[in-house]
PDB file of C-alpha atoms in Angstrom:
ATOM      1  CA  MET A   1      -4.321  23.028 -24.035  1.00  0.00           C
ATOM      2  CA  GLN A   2      -5.103  19.375 -24.580  1.00  0.00           C
ATOM      3  CA  THR A   3      -8.116  17.962 -22.751  1.00  0.00           C
ATOM      4  CA  HIS A   4      -8.634  14.408 -21.654  1.00  0.00           C
ATOM      5  CA  THR A   5     -11.687  12.591 -20.393  1.00  0.00           C
ATOM      6  CA  THR A   6     -11.661  10.177 -17.508  1.00  0.00           C
ATOM      7  CA  ALA A   7     -12.224   6.488 -18.271  1.00  0.00           C
ATOM      8  CA  PRO A   8     -15.705   5.549 -16.951  1.00  0.00           C
ATOM      9  CA  ASP A   9     -14.734   1.894 -16.433  1.00  0.00           C
ATOM     10  CA  GLY A  10     -11.254   2.602 -15.002  1.00  0.00           C
ATOM     11  CA  GLU A  11      -9.944   3.148 -11.518  1.00  0.00           C
ATOM     12  CA  ARG A  12      -8.724   6.294  -9.811  1.00  0.00           C
ATOM     13  CA  ILE A  13      -5.207   7.314 -10.771  1.00  0.00           C
ATOM     14  CA  ALA A  14      -3.854   7.270  -7.199  1.00  0.00           C
ATOM     15  CA  LYS A  15      -5.071   3.723  -6.636  1.00  0.00           C
ATOM     16  CA  TYR A  16      -3.759   2.582 -10.018  1.00  0.00           C
ATOM     17  CA  LEU A  17      -0.284   4.021  -9.400  1.00  0.00           C
ATOM     18  CA  ALA A  18      -0.179   2.634  -5.857  1.00  0.00           C
ATOM     19  CA  ARG A  19      -0.987  -0.861  -7.153  1.00  0.00           C
ATOM     20  CA  ALA A  20       1.668  -0.410  -9.848  1.00  0.00           C
ATOM     21  CA  GLY A  21       4.203   0.137  -7.065  1.00  0.00           C
ATOM     22  CA  VAL A  22       4.924   3.790  -7.827  1.00  0.00           C
ATOM     23  CA  ALA A  23       4.039   5.295  -4.439  1.00  0.00           C
ATOM     24  CA  SER A  24       1.321   5.417  -1.811  1.00  0.00           C
ATOM     25  CA  ARG A  25      -1.987   7.042  -2.753  1.00  0.00           C
ATOM     26  CA  ARG A  26      -1.155  10.134  -0.691  1.00  0.00           C
ATOM     27  CA  GLU A  27       2.273  10.429  -2.333  1.00  0.00           C
ATOM     28  CA  VAL A  28       0.651  10.074  -5.778  1.00  0.00           C
ATOM     29  CA  GLU A  29      -1.667  12.962  -4.883  1.00  0.00           C
ATOM     30  CA  ARG A  30       1.436  15.058  -4.054  1.00  0.00           C
ATOM     31  CA  MET A  31       3.001  14.038  -7.399  1.00  0.00           C
ATOM     32  CA  ILE A  32      -0.144  15.186  -9.215  1.00  0.00           C
ATOM     33  CA  ALA A  33       0.009  18.520  -7.372  1.00  0.00           C
ATOM     34  CA  GLN A  34       3.656  18.844  -8.530  1.00  0.00           C
ATOM     35  CA  GLY A  35       2.510  18.356 -12.133  1.00  0.00           C
ATOM     36  CA  ILE A  36       4.648  15.280 -12.854  1.00  0.00           C
ATOM     37  CA  VAL A  37       1.817  12.814 -13.647  1.00  0.00           C
ATOM     38  CA  THR A  38       0.545  12.670 -17.224  1.00  0.00           C
ATOM     39  CA  VAL A  39      -2.114  10.597 -18.949  1.00  0.00           C
ATOM     40  CA  ASP A  40      -1.958  10.373 -22.729  1.00  0.00           C
ATOM     41  CA  GLY A  41       0.264  13.470 -22.790  1.00  0.00           C
ATOM     42  CA  THR A  42      -1.947  15.627 -20.573  1.00  0.00           C
ATOM     43  CA  VAL A  43      -0.677  16.781 -17.169  1.00  0.00           C
ATOM     44  CA  LEU A  44      -3.137  15.804 -14.465  1.00  0.00           C
ATOM     45  CA  THR A  45      -4.311  18.527 -12.114  1.00  0.00           C
ATOM     46  CA  THR A  46      -6.571  16.420  -9.920  1.00  0.00           C
ATOM     47  CA  PRO A  47      -6.478  12.919  -8.412  1.00  0.00           C
ATOM     48  CA  ALA A  48     -10.213  12.601  -9.210  1.00  0.00           C
ATOM     49  CA  PHE A  49      -9.359  10.957 -12.511  1.00  0.00           C
ATOM     50  CA  LYS A  50     -10.002   7.395 -13.691  1.00  0.00           C
ATOM     51  CA  VAL A  51      -7.545   5.506 -15.884  1.00  0.00           C
ATOM     52  CA  THR A  52      -7.192   2.138 -17.592  1.00  0.00           C
ATOM     53  CA  SER A  53      -4.079   0.152 -18.474  1.00  0.00           C
ATOM     54  CA  ALA A  54      -4.643   1.067 -22.146  1.00  0.00           C
ATOM     55  CA  MET A  55      -3.745   4.700 -21.388  1.00  0.00           C
ATOM     56  CA  ASP A  56      -0.207   6.119 -21.566  1.00  0.00           C
ATOM     57  CA  ILE A  57       0.398   6.886 -17.886  1.00  0.00           C
ATOM     58  CA  ARG A  58       3.700   8.534 -16.963  1.00  0.00           C
ATOM     59  CA  VAL A  59       5.315   9.820 -13.794  1.00  0.00           C
ATOM     60  CA  ASP A  60       8.092  12.339 -14.336  1.00  0.00           C
ATOM     61  CA  GLY A  61       8.312  11.181 -17.959  1.00  0.00           C
ATOM     62  CA  THR A  62       8.660   7.458 -17.172  1.00  0.00           C
ATOM     63  CA  ARG A  63       5.898   5.206 -18.447  1.00  0.00           C
ATOM     64  CA  VAL A  64       4.127   3.227 -15.713  1.00  0.00           C
ATOM     65  CA  GLY A  65       3.413  -0.423 -16.414  1.00  0.00           C
ATOM     66  CA  LYS A  66       0.201  -2.249 -15.724  1.00  0.00           C
ATOM     67  CA  ALA A  67      -0.928  -2.320 -12.098  1.00  0.00           C
ATOM     68  CA  ASP A  68      -0.127  -5.562 -10.278  1.00  0.00           C
ATOM     69  CA  ARG A  69      -2.914  -7.939  -9.275  1.00  0.00           C
ATOM     70  CA  ALA A  70      -3.928  -7.917  -5.614  1.00  0.00           C
ATOM     71  CA  ARG A  71      -1.370  -9.836  -3.582  1.00  0.00           C
ATOM     72  CA  VAL A  72      -0.923 -10.720   0.094  1.00  0.00           C
ATOM     73  CA  TRP A  73       2.300 -11.596   1.865  1.00  0.00           C
ATOM     74  CA  ARG A  74       2.748 -13.026   5.345  1.00  0.00           C
ATOM     75  CA  TYR A  75       5.637 -11.995   7.546  1.00  0.00           C
ATOM     76  CA  HIS A  76       6.759 -13.145  10.980  1.00  0.00           C
ATOM     77  CA  GLN A  77       7.192  -9.746  12.581  1.00  0.00           C
ATOM     78  CA  PRO A  78       9.918  -9.777  15.216  1.00  0.00           C
ATOM     79  CA  ASP A  79       9.632  -7.787  18.442  1.00  0.00           C
ATOM     80  CA  ASN A  80      10.541  -4.063  18.375  1.00  0.00           C
ATOM     81  CA  LEU A  81       9.753  -3.210  14.755  1.00  0.00           C
ATOM     82  CA  VAL A  82       7.248  -0.405  14.190  1.00  0.00           C
ATOM     83  CA  THR A  83       4.469  -1.178  11.688  1.00  0.00           C
ATOM     84  CA  THR A  84       4.720   1.984   9.606  1.00  0.00           C
ATOM     85  CA  HIS A  85       6.576   3.170   6.529  1.00  0.00           C
ATOM     86  CA  ALA A  86       8.353   6.039   8.298  1.00  0.00           C
ATOM     87  CA  ASP A  87       8.722   6.519  12.039  1.00  0.00           C
ATOM     88  CA  PRO A  88       9.197  10.122  13.235  1.00  0.00           C
ATOM     89  CA  GLN A  89      11.098   8.785  16.266  1.00  0.00           C
ATOM     90  CA  GLY A  90      13.616   7.010  14.028  1.00  0.00           C
ATOM     91  CA  ARG A  91      12.806   3.469  15.164  1.00  0.00           C
ATOM     92  CA  ARG A  92      13.355   0.588  12.720  1.00  0.00           C
ATOM     93  CA  THR A  93      10.202  -0.290  10.771  1.00  0.00           C
ATOM     94  CA  VAL A  94       8.757  -3.480   9.321  1.00  0.00           C
ATOM     95  CA  PHE A  95       8.961  -1.972   5.850  1.00  0.00           C
ATOM     96  CA  GLN A  96      12.657  -1.133   6.235  1.00  0.00           C
ATOM     97  CA  ALA A  97      13.247  -4.773   7.149  1.00  0.00           C
ATOM     98  CA  LEU A  98      11.249  -5.920   4.098  1.00  0.00           C
ATOM     99  CA  GLU A  99      12.152  -3.284   1.494  1.00  0.00           C
ATOM    100  CA  SER A 100      14.463  -5.511  -0.534  1.00  0.00           C
ATOM    101  CA  GLN A 101      11.936  -8.370  -0.550  1.00  0.00           C
ATOM    102  CA  LEU A 102       8.608  -6.667  -1.342  1.00  0.00           C
ATOM    103  CA  PRO A 103       7.221  -4.108  -3.745  1.00  0.00           C
ATOM    104  CA  LEU A 104       5.281  -1.199  -2.277  1.00  0.00           C
ATOM    105  CA  ALA A 105       2.966  -2.785   0.299  1.00  0.00           C
ATOM    106  CA  ILE A 106       0.782  -1.812   3.236  1.00  0.00           C
ATOM    107  CA  SER A 107       0.123  -3.665   6.453  1.00  0.00           C
ATOM    108  CA  VAL A 108      -3.161  -5.226   7.415  1.00  0.00           C
ATOM    109  CA  GLY A 109      -3.576  -3.658  10.833  1.00  0.00           C
ATOM    110  CA  ARG A 110      -0.902  -2.234  13.091  1.00  0.00           C
ATOM    111  CA  PRO A 111       0.348  -4.547  15.831  1.00  0.00           C
ATOM    112  CA  PRO A 112       1.862  -2.902  18.915  1.00  0.00           C
ATOM    113  CA  LEU A 113       5.629  -2.348  19.063  1.00  0.00           C
ATOM    114  CA  THR A 114       6.220  -5.143  21.562  1.00  0.00           C
ATOM    115  CA  THR A 115       4.262  -7.703  19.543  1.00  0.00           C
ATOM    116  CA  GLU A 116       5.783 -10.441  17.440  1.00  0.00           C
ATOM    117  CA  GLY A 117       4.030 -12.868  15.140  1.00  0.00           C
ATOM    118  CA  LEU A 118       2.062 -12.928  11.919  1.00  0.00           C
ATOM    119  CA  LEU A 119       1.715  -9.693  10.000  1.00  0.00           C
ATOM    120  CA  LEU A 120      -0.091  -9.623   6.662  1.00  0.00           C
ATOM    121  CA  THR A 121       0.905  -7.078   4.019  1.00  0.00           C
ATOM    122  CA  THR A 122      -0.769  -6.403   0.696  1.00  0.00           C
ATOM    123  CA  ASN A 123      -0.514  -4.189  -2.349  1.00  0.00           C
ATOM    124  CA  ASP A 124      -4.297  -3.631  -2.285  1.00  0.00           C
ATOM    125  CA  GLY A 125      -5.615  -0.994   0.107  1.00  0.00           C
ATOM    126  CA  GLY A 126      -9.226  -2.112  -0.375  1.00  0.00           C
ATOM    127  CA  LEU A 127      -8.343  -5.671   0.600  1.00  0.00           C
ATOM    128  CA  ALA A 128      -6.423  -4.443   3.649  1.00  0.00           C
ATOM    129  CA  ARG A 129      -9.441  -2.409   4.723  1.00  0.00           C
ATOM    130  CA  THR A 130     -11.786  -5.380   4.247  1.00  0.00           C
ATOM    131  CA  LEU A 131      -9.557  -7.570   6.400  1.00  0.00           C
ATOM    132  CA  GLU A 132      -9.175  -4.897   9.113  1.00  0.00           C
ATOM    133  CA  VAL A 133     -12.739  -3.685   9.590  1.00  0.00           C
ATOM    134  CA  THR A 134     -15.098  -5.832  11.622  1.00  0.00           C
ATOM    135  CA  SER A 135     -18.184  -4.571   9.761  1.00  0.00           C
ATOM    136  CA  THR A 136     -17.142  -6.561   6.653  1.00  0.00           C
ATOM    137  CA  GLY A 137     -17.848  -9.819   8.482  1.00  0.00           C
ATOM    138  CA  SER A 138     -14.495 -11.378   7.564  1.00  0.00           C
ATOM    139  CA  ASP A 139     -13.523 -14.217   9.895  1.00  0.00           C
ATOM    140  CA  ARG A 140     -10.329 -13.584  11.845  1.00  0.00           C
ATOM    141  CA  PRO A 141      -9.360 -16.672  13.778  1.00  0.00           C
ATOM    142  CA  TYR A 142      -6.481 -16.170  16.219  1.00  0.00           C
ATOM    143  CA  ARG A 143      -4.232 -18.592  18.004  1.00  0.00           C
ATOM    144  CA  LEU A 144      -2.319 -17.127  20.903  1.00  0.00           C
ATOM    145  CA  ARG A 145       0.363 -18.458  23.193  1.00  0.00           C
ATOM    146  CA  ALA A 146       0.859 -16.820  26.567  1.00  0.00           C
ATOM    147  CA  ILE A 147       4.098 -17.249  28.437  1.00  0.00           C
ATOM    148  CA  ASP A 148       4.820 -16.601  32.065  1.00  0.00           C
ATOM    149  CA  LEU A 149       7.619 -14.022  32.250  1.00  0.00           C
ATOM    150  CA  VAL A 150       7.586 -13.884  36.055  1.00  0.00           C
ATOM    151  CA  ASN A 151       9.153 -17.321  36.644  1.00  0.00           C
TER     152      ASN A 151
END
C-alpha cells in the first residue's frame, strides 16, 4: 500500500475541490468515502488531508485542475426562487436559474422566498461566511424601498 503525507502548506482537499468547481465540500466528503478521490495515485480515506496544486489530484480518474481564485457574483434575485441548491419541495431554485451562467457557487445568506433584489454568490465558502456573520465586523449597508400594496 502506498502512503502519502499531507502538504503542510496546502489546503484541505474538500475545500480545494469545491473551489475547483468539482462539488460542494459535503459532496467531496461523500466522494472520498466512496474511494474515488486520489492524490498522487493514493486513494484518500479521509477528508482531513491537505493538498497543493502541484499534486496529482483526481476524482474518478479525471485530473482536477487548479482551484479557481475567490470570486463573487451579483444577481438580481426575482421573487419566488428558493436560495438553495436543491429544494425538497420541488420549488425552482436560484442555482437552477443560474446553472448555465456560473460555476459551482454558494449564496451569501439566504433571503426569504418572497424577497427579490441583490443576492451575492461566491465560490469561496470562507468569504461567504465572513460576509454573513456579524462578528467579523464587515459593513453591510442596505438600501430598501417599501411599497404600499394596500392602495
